[in-house]
Amino acid sequence: VADYQLYYWSGIPGRGEPIRLAFEEAGVAYDDVARGPEGNKVIARVLAGELGGLKPFAPPVLKHGDVVVSHVAAILQYIAPRIGMVPDGERERAAAHAIELTITDFWLEMHDVHHPIAMSLYYEDQKPESKRRAKHLIEERMPKYLGWFEQAISGDYVFGNTISYVDTSLFHTLAGVAFAFPRASARLAATIPKLHALHDRVAARPRIAAYLASPRRTPFNNHDVFRHYPELDD
Ligand SMILES: N[C@@H](CCC(=O)N[C@@H](CS)C(=O)NCC(=O)O)C(=O)O
């Protein structure tokens, strides 16, 4: 049993992936509990409050000793200093958290494009609204978010030459955008060269490359935040 227990749906990378990537790059062991024998049933128990402390609203949830944390950005903020995935300075740590929270906001918009009316309805039941929203996402929101991430990169990585959890999260974000909107993403590429270079640099790091080639990495699919519906990508 590892010191860190991650509770997140198996079958999708989803919002578990930024946390997995931080552990993988750090070379720190974690248990991906729902990928164990009990499968996704364990998530219902966690959401019912079984781990103690504050009952989580939604996964991902991380348990470390008697500490239970939910929300991607809060989990990363908690683990990063312990696993060496954020610089020491208070300014850098505050900036890292702000960037991760902005990634969270962007992911919600990437989700809401295929669920613009309700999460409880199928995409097929909200296609005209999705199409309308996709135009604004592609033309306004994607350039704004990705352009903002671009200007936050100060060197090879966000914090100069030191990799942090923000870089592994941006890597996965850019990969998700390319999966969901390959055409829009190709058109935007020239405006975000540093983000693309960062993506490739993260992918080539030995531990990340080994992870990506392993069965621990679940491919993107259409049950996830990032979904590929070609009709939205015009
Ligand atoms: N802000 C949260 C969002 C968590 C979230 O939306 N989780 C999804 C699964 S990926 C969920 O179960 N949502 C249920 C709901 O919103 O009712 C985070 O960053 O972790």
PDB file of C-alpha atoms in Angstrom, residues 2 31-32 71 105 119 122 132 140 152 154 161 187-188 197 215 217 222 224-225:
ATOM      1  CA  ALA A   2       1.461   3.332  -1.102  1.00  0.00           C
ATOM      2  CA  ASP A  31      -2.376   3.658  -5.542  1.00  0.00           C
ATOM      3  CA  ASP A  32      -4.982   4.297  -8.241  1.00  0.00           C
ATOM      4  CA  HIS A  71     -10.388  19.090  -6.220  1.00  0.00           C
ATOM      5  CA  ASP A 105     -11.811  26.696 -15.297  1.00  0.00           C
ATOM      6  CA  MET A 119     -24.831  17.330 -17.357  1.00  0.00           C
ATOM      7  CA  TYR A 122     -26.863  13.153 -23.294  1.00  0.00           C
ATOM      8  CA  ARG A 132     -23.439  27.100 -30.984  1.00  0.00           C
ATOM      9  CA  GLU A 140     -12.885  33.146 -28.254  1.00  0.00           C
ATOM     10  CA  ALA A 152       3.012  32.301 -18.254  1.00  0.00           C
ATOM     11  CA  SER A 154       9.187  31.770 -18.530  1.00  0.00           C
ATOM     12  CA  ASN A 161      14.145  25.292 -16.186  1.00  0.00           C
ATOM     13  CA  ARG A 187      -5.007  26.433 -36.612  1.00  0.00           C
ATOM     14  CA  LEU A 188      -4.055  27.810 -33.196  1.00  0.00           C
ATOM     15  CA  ALA A 197       7.483  23.106 -26.999  1.00  0.00           C
ATOM     16  CA  PRO A 215      -0.944   0.409 -19.473  1.00  0.00           C
ATOM     17  CA  ARG A 217      -2.045   5.611 -19.217  1.00  0.00           C
ATOM     18  CA  ASN A 222     -15.651  10.152 -25.411  1.00  0.00           C
ATOM     19  CA  ASP A 224     -14.159  12.145 -20.665  1.00  0.00           C
ATOM     20  CA  VAL A 225     -13.902  15.913 -20.248  1.00  0.00           C
TER      21      VAL A 225
END
